[in-house]
Amino acid sequence: MFSSAIRSSLRSRINPIKSIQPVRINGLTALKVNQVRNYSDHHEETFEEFTKRYEQEFEEAYDLFEVQRILNNCFSYDLVPAPVVIEKALLACRRVNDYPTAVRTFEALKFKVENNQQYEAYLEELKDIRQELGIDLKEDLITE
Amino acid sequence: MLRVTRTIPKRFKSTPKISDLNKPNEENLTPEEIQKRKQEAAKLAMQSIKDMTSMLSSHDDKEVEKINSKPIYQNPKLFDSLNLLHQGQIIEELQEKYNKNWNKMTSKDKKLGYYISYGNWGPREKFDNWNTSEVPHDLPFENNVNKSINLPNDKISRLPERDLRLTDIRKDQFNIKRIDGVTKFFIYLSLAIALGAIYRDKYIGEDGKPVEVIIRDIYEEQRLEEERLEQERLEKERARKWYYLWLK
C-alpha cells in the first residue's frame, strides 16, 4: 500500500512532453514534433529588428557556408545593411578564416548602395575594422 | 647392433655448378670482405624490392609530387590547369595564410585567393568580368533599395529572389537537355549499330542469310500416302448401304 502510494504520487508529478503529441492523420497515428526552423524567413520586420537579427546571426555563424548564406540573405532586402551588420559580417569572415569572402562583402556593398557617396561613407565608417583585419577592396586588389 | 653403410651411386652425385666453381673459397675471405659482400647483397635486395614496387604502382610520380607554387602566385590563371591534387596543395597553402594575420599576406596571395574563389575558372568559367568593376554575374540580389527607409521602426521587406540559373551566362550550364555535337554523334552512331546488329541477328545471321534446309522423308511420305489410301478405302466401305448386299 505504501509503495503504491509513492508510485501514484510520482506518476502525477511527471508532466507529459508537450512538444511531442500523437496526431491522427488519415486514420494513422503520427507523432507531431514541434520543429523550429532557424532560417532567415521574416517578411515583415523593422529596420532595427533586421539589424539586431543579422548581428546575432553573424555572431553565431560557425562555418564559411553559414557566413555566405547569411551574407546573401542580408543583402536580399530593400535596404543596405547597417555598418554594424557589415562589421559583424567581416568579423565572421575572420572567424571562419576566409579572406576572399571579406573582400566580396565590400564588393556586394558597392553594388547594393545607391551611389558612390554612400559607398564612400560606408568605407569611412568601416575603415578601422578594415585596417585592423587587413581587408583590401577589390578595386585596389584586382586591376584590369 | 647392425650398422648399415651406403655409398651414393655416382649418377646421383650432383655436379658442381659453374657459379660455385667461379666462387672463391669463402674460407679464404677476410671478415671485412664477407661483411662487404653482405652489404652489397642487402643493397641489391633493396633495389629489387624498389623496382618491384615501382612496377606495381601505376601512377606517375610527377602527378603526386608537390609542385613549386611560386609560378601560380605569379600568374593565378595557371591554377586552372593544375590537377586536383595540386589545386588542393595551393588551397591548403593559402588556407594556412588565411588562418594567420591577413595584414601579413602579400598582394599576390590575396589576388590568388580572390581568383580561386571568384575568378573565371571551373563553374565560373565564362565569368570574364570577374576582374572588372561590372556587377558580377553571380550576385544573388538586386540593388532595389527603398529610399523611404530611414528610421529604426520603418518596415522592410525582402526582395524577390534572383534565380541565378536563369541568367544568360548560366543558361547553358543548366540546360541539361542540350548535348554537344560529338556526344550526339556517338549516341546516334551506337544506336544505328545496335539496330543494324539486331536486324542482322534476326534476318541474316553471321554468314549471310541462312538457307532453309527442307528434309524430305520419302518413307514417311509413302507411309502417310498408304495411310491416306487405307483411310479412303475404309470410308468407302463404311459408305456402303445395307441394301448393297442384296444387290450384289
Coordinates of C-alpha atoms in Angstrom, one line a residue:
Chain A
M1 CA 0.0 0.0 0.0
F2 CA 2.8 2.3 0.9
S3 CA 4.7 1.6 -2.3
S4 CA 1.6 2.1 -4.4
A5 CA 1.1 5.5 -2.8
I6 CA 4.6 6.6 -3.7
R7 CA 4.2 5.3 -7.2
S8 CA 1.0 7.2 -7.8
S9 CA 2.5 10.4 -6.4
L10 CA 5.5 10.1 -8.7
R11 CA 3.3 9.5 -11.7
S12 CA 1.3 12.6 -11.0
R13 CA 4.5 14.6 -11.0
I14 CA 5.6 13.6 -14.4
N15 CA 4.4 16.1 -17.0
P16 CA 3.6 14.8 -20.4
I17 CA 6.0 16.1 -23.1
K18 CA 4.1 18.8 -24.8
S19 CA 6.2 19.1 -27.9
I20 CA 5.6 15.5 -29.0
Q21 CA 1.9 14.7 -29.3
P22 CA 0.2 11.9 -31.1
V23 CA -1.9 13.2 -34.0
R24 CA -4.4 11.3 -36.1
I25 CA -3.8 11.8 -39.8
N26 CA -5.9 9.7 -42.3
G27 CA -6.5 7.0 -39.7
L28 CA -2.8 6.7 -38.9
T29 CA -1.3 7.9 -35.6
A30 CA 1.8 10.0 -36.2
L31 CA 4.0 11.9 -33.8
K32 CA 3.8 15.6 -34.2
V33 CA 7.1 17.2 -33.3
N34 CA 7.2 21.0 -33.0
Q35 CA 10.1 21.9 -35.2
V36 CA 11.8 25.3 -35.2
R37 CA 13.4 26.3 -38.4
N38 CA 16.1 28.9 -37.9
Y39 CA 16.1 30.2 -41.4
S40 CA 16.0 33.9 -42.3
D41 CA 12.5 34.0 -43.4
H42 CA 11.0 37.2 -42.0
H43 CA 8.7 39.1 -44.3
E44 CA 7.7 41.9 -42.0
E45 CA 10.1 43.4 -39.7
T46 CA 11.6 46.8 -38.8
F47 CA 15.0 48.1 -39.8
E48 CA 16.1 47.8 -36.1
E49 CA 14.9 44.2 -35.8
F50 CA 16.6 43.3 -39.0
T51 CA 19.9 44.8 -37.8
K52 CA 19.7 43.0 -34.5
R53 CA 18.8 39.7 -36.1
Y54 CA 21.6 39.8 -38.6
E55 CA 24.1 40.9 -36.0
Q56 CA 23.2 37.9 -34.0
E57 CA 23.2 35.6 -37.0
F58 CA 26.7 36.7 -38.0
E59 CA 27.9 36.2 -34.4
E60 CA 26.5 32.7 -34.4
A61 CA 27.8 31.7 -37.9
Y62 CA 30.0 28.7 -37.4
D63 CA 31.4 28.0 -40.9
L64 CA 32.0 29.5 -44.3
F65 CA 28.8 28.2 -45.8
E66 CA 26.8 29.8 -43.0
V67 CA 28.6 33.1 -43.3
Q68 CA 28.0 33.2 -47.1
R69 CA 24.4 32.1 -46.7
I70 CA 23.7 34.9 -44.1
L71 CA 25.5 37.4 -46.3
N72 CA 23.3 36.5 -49.3
N73 CA 20.2 36.8 -47.2
C74 CA 21.1 40.1 -45.5
F75 CA 21.7 41.8 -48.9
S76 CA 18.4 40.5 -50.3
Y77 CA 16.2 43.2 -48.6
D78 CA 15.2 46.6 -49.9
L79 CA 17.8 48.3 -47.7
V80 CA 21.5 48.5 -47.4
P81 CA 22.5 46.7 -44.2
A82 CA 23.8 49.0 -41.4
P83 CA 27.6 49.3 -41.0
V84 CA 27.3 47.4 -37.7
V85 CA 26.0 44.4 -39.6
I86 CA 28.8 44.6 -42.2
E87 CA 31.3 44.8 -39.3
K88 CA 29.8 41.6 -37.8
A89 CA 30.0 40.0 -41.3
L90 CA 33.7 40.9 -41.6
L91 CA 34.4 39.5 -38.1
A92 CA 32.6 36.4 -39.1
C93 CA 34.8 36.1 -42.2
R94 CA 37.8 36.5 -40.0
R95 CA 36.5 33.9 -37.6
V96 CA 36.0 31.3 -40.3
N97 CA 39.3 32.3 -41.8
D98 CA 38.2 33.2 -45.3
Y99 CA 39.7 36.3 -46.8
P100 CA 38.0 36.3 -50.3
T101 CA 34.6 36.4 -48.6
A102 CA 35.6 39.5 -46.7
V103 CA 36.7 41.2 -50.0
R104 CA 33.4 40.0 -51.5
T105 CA 31.4 41.6 -48.7
F106 CA 32.7 45.0 -49.7
E107 CA 32.1 44.2 -53.4
A108 CA 28.4 43.3 -52.5
L109 CA 28.1 46.5 -50.5
K110 CA 29.4 48.5 -53.5
F111 CA 26.6 47.2 -55.7
K112 CA 23.9 47.4 -53.1
V113 CA 24.4 51.1 -52.2
E114 CA 22.6 53.8 -54.2
N115 CA 25.5 55.9 -55.2
N116 CA 29.3 56.2 -54.8
Q117 CA 28.9 58.8 -52.0
Q118 CA 27.1 56.3 -49.8
Y119 CA 29.7 53.7 -50.6
E120 CA 32.5 56.1 -49.5
A121 CA 30.5 56.8 -46.3
Y122 CA 30.4 53.1 -45.6
L123 CA 34.1 52.7 -46.3
E124 CA 34.9 55.6 -43.9
E125 CA 32.7 54.1 -41.2
L126 CA 34.3 50.7 -41.6
K127 CA 37.9 52.0 -42.1
D128 CA 39.2 50.9 -38.7
I129 CA 37.9 47.3 -38.9
R130 CA 39.2 47.0 -42.5
Q131 CA 42.6 48.2 -41.5
E132 CA 42.6 46.0 -38.4
L133 CA 41.8 42.9 -40.3
G134 CA 43.8 43.7 -43.4
I135 CA 41.0 43.5 -45.9
D136 CA 41.6 45.1 -49.3
L137 CA 39.0 46.3 -51.6
K138 CA 38.5 44.5 -54.9
E139 CA 39.2 47.7 -56.8
D140 CA 42.6 48.0 -55.1
L141 CA 43.4 44.4 -55.3
I142 CA 42.4 43.4 -58.8
T143 CA 43.3 45.8 -61.6
E144 CA 42.3 45.0 -65.2
Chain B
M1 CA 74.0 -53.6 -33.3
L2 CA 73.5 -53.6 -37.0
R3 CA 75.3 -50.8 -38.8
V4 CA 74.4 -50.1 -42.4
T5 CA 76.6 -48.0 -44.5
R6 CA 75.6 -47.0 -48.0
T7 CA 77.6 -45.4 -50.8
I8 CA 75.8 -43.0 -53.0
P9 CA 75.9 -44.1 -56.6
K10 CA 77.9 -41.9 -58.9
R11 CA 74.9 -41.0 -61.0
F12 CA 73.2 -39.4 -58.0
K13 CA 76.1 -37.2 -57.1
S14 CA 75.4 -33.6 -58.2
T15 CA 77.8 -31.9 -60.5
P16 CA 79.2 -28.6 -59.2
K17 CA 77.6 -25.5 -60.6
I18 CA 79.6 -23.1 -62.7
S19 CA 78.9 -20.3 -60.2
D20 CA 80.3 -22.5 -57.5
L21 CA 83.4 -23.1 -59.5
N22 CA 84.0 -19.4 -60.0
K23 CA 83.3 -18.6 -56.4
P24 CA 86.5 -18.4 -54.4
N25 CA 86.6 -20.4 -51.3
E26 CA 84.8 -18.4 -48.5
E27 CA 87.2 -19.8 -46.0
N28 CA 89.9 -17.7 -47.7
L29 CA 87.9 -14.4 -47.3
T30 CA 88.7 -12.0 -44.6
P31 CA 85.8 -10.9 -42.2
E32 CA 85.8 -7.4 -43.8
E33 CA 85.3 -8.8 -47.2
I34 CA 82.4 -11.0 -46.0
Q35 CA 80.8 -8.0 -44.4
K36 CA 81.2 -6.0 -47.6
R37 CA 79.6 -8.8 -49.6
K38 CA 76.7 -9.0 -47.2
Q39 CA 76.1 -5.2 -47.5
E40 CA 76.2 -5.4 -51.3
A41 CA 73.7 -8.3 -51.3
A42 CA 71.4 -6.3 -49.0
K43 CA 71.6 -3.3 -51.3
L44 CA 70.8 -5.4 -54.3
A45 CA 67.8 -6.9 -52.5
M46 CA 66.5 -3.4 -51.5
Q47 CA 66.9 -2.2 -55.1
S48 CA 65.0 -5.2 -56.5
I49 CA 62.2 -4.5 -53.9
K50 CA 62.0 -0.9 -55.0
D51 CA 61.9 -1.9 -58.7
M52 CA 59.1 -4.3 -57.9
T53 CA 57.0 -1.6 -56.1
S54 CA 57.6 0.9 -58.8
M55 CA 56.4 -1.6 -61.4
L56 CA 53.3 -2.3 -59.3
S57 CA 52.4 1.3 -58.8
S58 CA 50.5 2.6 -61.8
H59 CA 50.6 6.4 -61.2
D60 CA 53.2 8.7 -62.3
D61 CA 55.4 10.2 -59.6
K62 CA 55.2 13.7 -61.1
E63 CA 51.4 13.8 -60.7
V64 CA 51.5 13.2 -57.0
E65 CA 54.7 15.1 -56.1
K66 CA 54.3 18.5 -54.6
I67 CA 54.8 21.3 -57.1
N68 CA 56.6 24.6 -56.8
S69 CA 53.7 27.0 -56.1
K70 CA 55.6 30.2 -56.9
P71 CA 54.5 30.4 -60.6
I72 CA 50.9 30.0 -59.6
Y73 CA 51.2 33.0 -57.3
Q74 CA 52.8 35.0 -60.1
N75 CA 50.1 34.0 -62.6
P76 CA 46.8 32.8 -60.9
K77 CA 45.5 31.7 -64.3
L78 CA 47.8 28.7 -64.1
F79 CA 45.7 27.4 -61.3
D80 CA 43.0 26.2 -63.8
S81 CA 45.3 23.7 -65.5
L82 CA 46.5 22.0 -62.3
N83 CA 45.2 18.6 -61.3
L84 CA 43.0 18.3 -58.2
L85 CA 45.9 17.2 -56.0
H86 CA 48.0 20.3 -56.9
Q87 CA 45.0 22.6 -56.6
G88 CA 44.5 21.2 -53.2
Q89 CA 48.1 21.9 -52.3
I90 CA 47.7 25.5 -53.4
I91 CA 44.4 25.9 -51.5
E92 CA 46.0 24.4 -48.4
E93 CA 48.9 26.8 -48.6
L94 CA 46.6 29.7 -48.9
Q95 CA 44.4 28.5 -46.1
E96 CA 47.4 28.4 -43.8
K97 CA 47.9 32.1 -44.7
Y98 CA 44.3 32.9 -44.2
N99 CA 44.5 31.4 -40.7
K100 CA 47.2 33.9 -39.7
N101 CA 47.1 37.7 -39.7
W102 CA 45.7 39.0 -43.1
N103 CA 47.9 42.1 -42.8
K104 CA 50.9 39.9 -43.3
M105 CA 49.6 38.4 -46.6
T106 CA 51.2 39.7 -49.7
S107 CA 49.2 41.2 -52.6
K108 CA 49.9 38.1 -54.7
D109 CA 48.5 35.8 -52.0
K110 CA 45.3 37.9 -51.9
K111 CA 45.0 38.1 -55.6
L112 CA 45.3 34.3 -56.0
G113 CA 42.9 33.7 -53.2
Y114 CA 40.3 36.0 -54.8
Y115 CA 40.9 34.4 -58.2
I116 CA 40.4 30.9 -56.8
S117 CA 37.2 31.9 -55.0
Y118 CA 35.5 34.2 -57.6
G119 CA 37.7 34.0 -60.8
N120 CA 36.7 32.8 -64.2
W121 CA 37.6 29.1 -63.9
G122 CA 35.7 26.0 -63.1
P123 CA 31.9 26.7 -62.7
R124 CA 32.6 30.4 -63.2
E125 CA 34.5 29.8 -66.5
K126 CA 32.5 32.2 -68.6
F127 CA 32.5 35.0 -65.9
D128 CA 35.0 37.1 -67.8
N129 CA 34.1 40.3 -66.0
W130 CA 35.4 39.0 -62.6
N131 CA 38.3 41.4 -62.7
T132 CA 36.3 44.5 -63.9
S133 CA 34.2 46.9 -62.0
E134 CA 31.0 45.5 -63.5
V135 CA 28.3 43.7 -61.5
P136 CA 29.4 40.1 -61.0
H137 CA 27.2 37.5 -62.7
D138 CA 26.7 35.5 -59.6
L139 CA 25.5 38.3 -57.3
P140 CA 22.3 36.8 -55.9
F141 CA 20.4 40.0 -55.0
E142 CA 19.0 43.1 -56.6
N143 CA 20.0 46.6 -55.6
N144 CA 16.4 48.0 -55.4
V145 CA 16.7 50.0 -52.2
N146 CA 13.7 51.5 -50.7
K147 CA 14.7 55.1 -50.1
S148 CA 11.9 55.7 -47.6
I149 CA 13.6 53.5 -45.0
N150 CA 15.4 56.0 -42.7
L151 CA 14.1 55.3 -39.2
P152 CA 14.6 52.3 -37.0
N153 CA 10.9 51.4 -37.0
D154 CA 10.5 51.6 -40.7
K155 CA 9.2 48.3 -42.2
I156 CA 11.5 46.5 -44.5
S157 CA 10.7 43.7 -47.0
R158 CA 12.5 41.0 -48.8
L159 CA 13.2 41.5 -52.5
P160 CA 12.1 38.8 -54.9
E161 CA 14.7 36.1 -55.3
R162 CA 17.1 36.3 -58.3
D163 CA 17.3 32.9 -59.9
L164 CA 20.9 32.6 -61.0
R165 CA 20.1 29.6 -63.2
L166 CA 18.1 31.9 -65.5
T167 CA 20.8 34.4 -66.1
D168 CA 22.1 34.4 -69.7
I169 CA 25.6 33.2 -68.7
R170 CA 24.3 30.3 -66.7
K171 CA 21.6 29.1 -69.1
D172 CA 23.9 26.8 -71.0
Q173 CA 25.2 25.3 -67.7
F174 CA 21.7 24.4 -66.5
N175 CA 20.4 23.3 -69.9
I176 CA 20.5 19.6 -69.2
K177 CA 18.7 18.7 -72.4
R178 CA 21.4 20.0 -74.7
I179 CA 24.1 17.6 -75.8
D180 CA 27.3 18.6 -77.5
G181 CA 27.7 17.6 -81.2
V182 CA 30.4 14.9 -80.6
T183 CA 28.4 13.1 -77.9
K184 CA 25.2 13.3 -80.0
F185 CA 27.1 11.8 -83.0
F186 CA 28.3 8.9 -80.9
I187 CA 24.9 8.3 -79.3
Y188 CA 23.2 8.1 -82.7
L189 CA 26.1 6.0 -84.2
S190 CA 25.8 3.5 -81.4
L191 CA 22.0 3.4 -81.8
A192 CA 22.4 2.7 -85.6
I193 CA 24.9 0.0 -84.9
A194 CA 22.6 -1.6 -82.3
L195 CA 19.6 -1.6 -84.7
G196 CA 21.8 -3.0 -87.5
A197 CA 23.0 -5.7 -85.3
I198 CA 19.5 -6.6 -84.2
Y199 CA 18.3 -6.7 -87.8
R200 CA 21.3 -8.9 -88.9
D201 CA 20.8 -11.2 -85.9
K202 CA 17.1 -11.6 -86.7
Y203 CA 17.1 -11.9 -90.5
I204 CA 20.5 -12.5 -91.9
G205 CA 22.8 -14.2 -89.4
E206 CA 26.6 -14.4 -89.1
D207 CA 27.2 -16.0 -92.5
G208 CA 24.7 -14.2 -94.6
K209 CA 21.1 -15.1 -94.9
P210 CA 20.5 -18.6 -93.6
V211 CA 19.4 -21.2 -96.2
E212 CA 16.3 -23.1 -95.2
V213 CA 17.0 -26.8 -95.3
I214 CA 14.0 -28.9 -96.1
I215 CA 14.5 -32.5 -95.3
R216 CA 12.2 -34.9 -97.1
D217 CA 11.5 -38.3 -95.6
I218 CA 10.4 -40.4 -98.6
Y219 CA 9.4 -43.4 -96.4
E220 CA 7.3 -41.2 -94.2
E221 CA 5.6 -39.7 -97.2
Q222 CA 4.9 -43.2 -98.5
R223 CA 3.6 -44.3 -95.2
L224 CA 1.3 -41.2 -95.0
E225 CA 0.1 -41.9 -98.5
E226 CA -0.7 -45.5 -97.7
E227 CA -2.4 -44.4 -94.6
R228 CA -4.5 -42.0 -96.6
L229 CA -5.4 -44.6 -99.1
E230 CA -6.3 -47.0 -96.4
Q231 CA -8.5 -44.4 -94.8
E232 CA -10.3 -43.7 -98.0
R233 CA -10.9 -47.4 -98.6
L234 CA -12.3 -47.7 -95.1
E235 CA -14.5 -44.7 -95.7
K236 CA -15.8 -46.2 -98.9
E237 CA -16.6 -49.4 -97.2
R238 CA -18.4 -47.6 -94.5
A239 CA -20.3 -45.6 -97.1
R240 CA -21.9 -48.8 -98.5
K241 CA -25.6 -49.1 -97.6
W242 CA -27.1 -52.3 -96.2
Y243 CA -29.1 -52.9 -99.4
Y244 CA -25.9 -53.2 -101.5
L245 CA -25.6 -56.7 -100.0
W246 CA -28.8 -57.6 -101.7
L247 CA -27.9 -56.0 -104.9
K248 CA -24.7 -58.0 -105.3

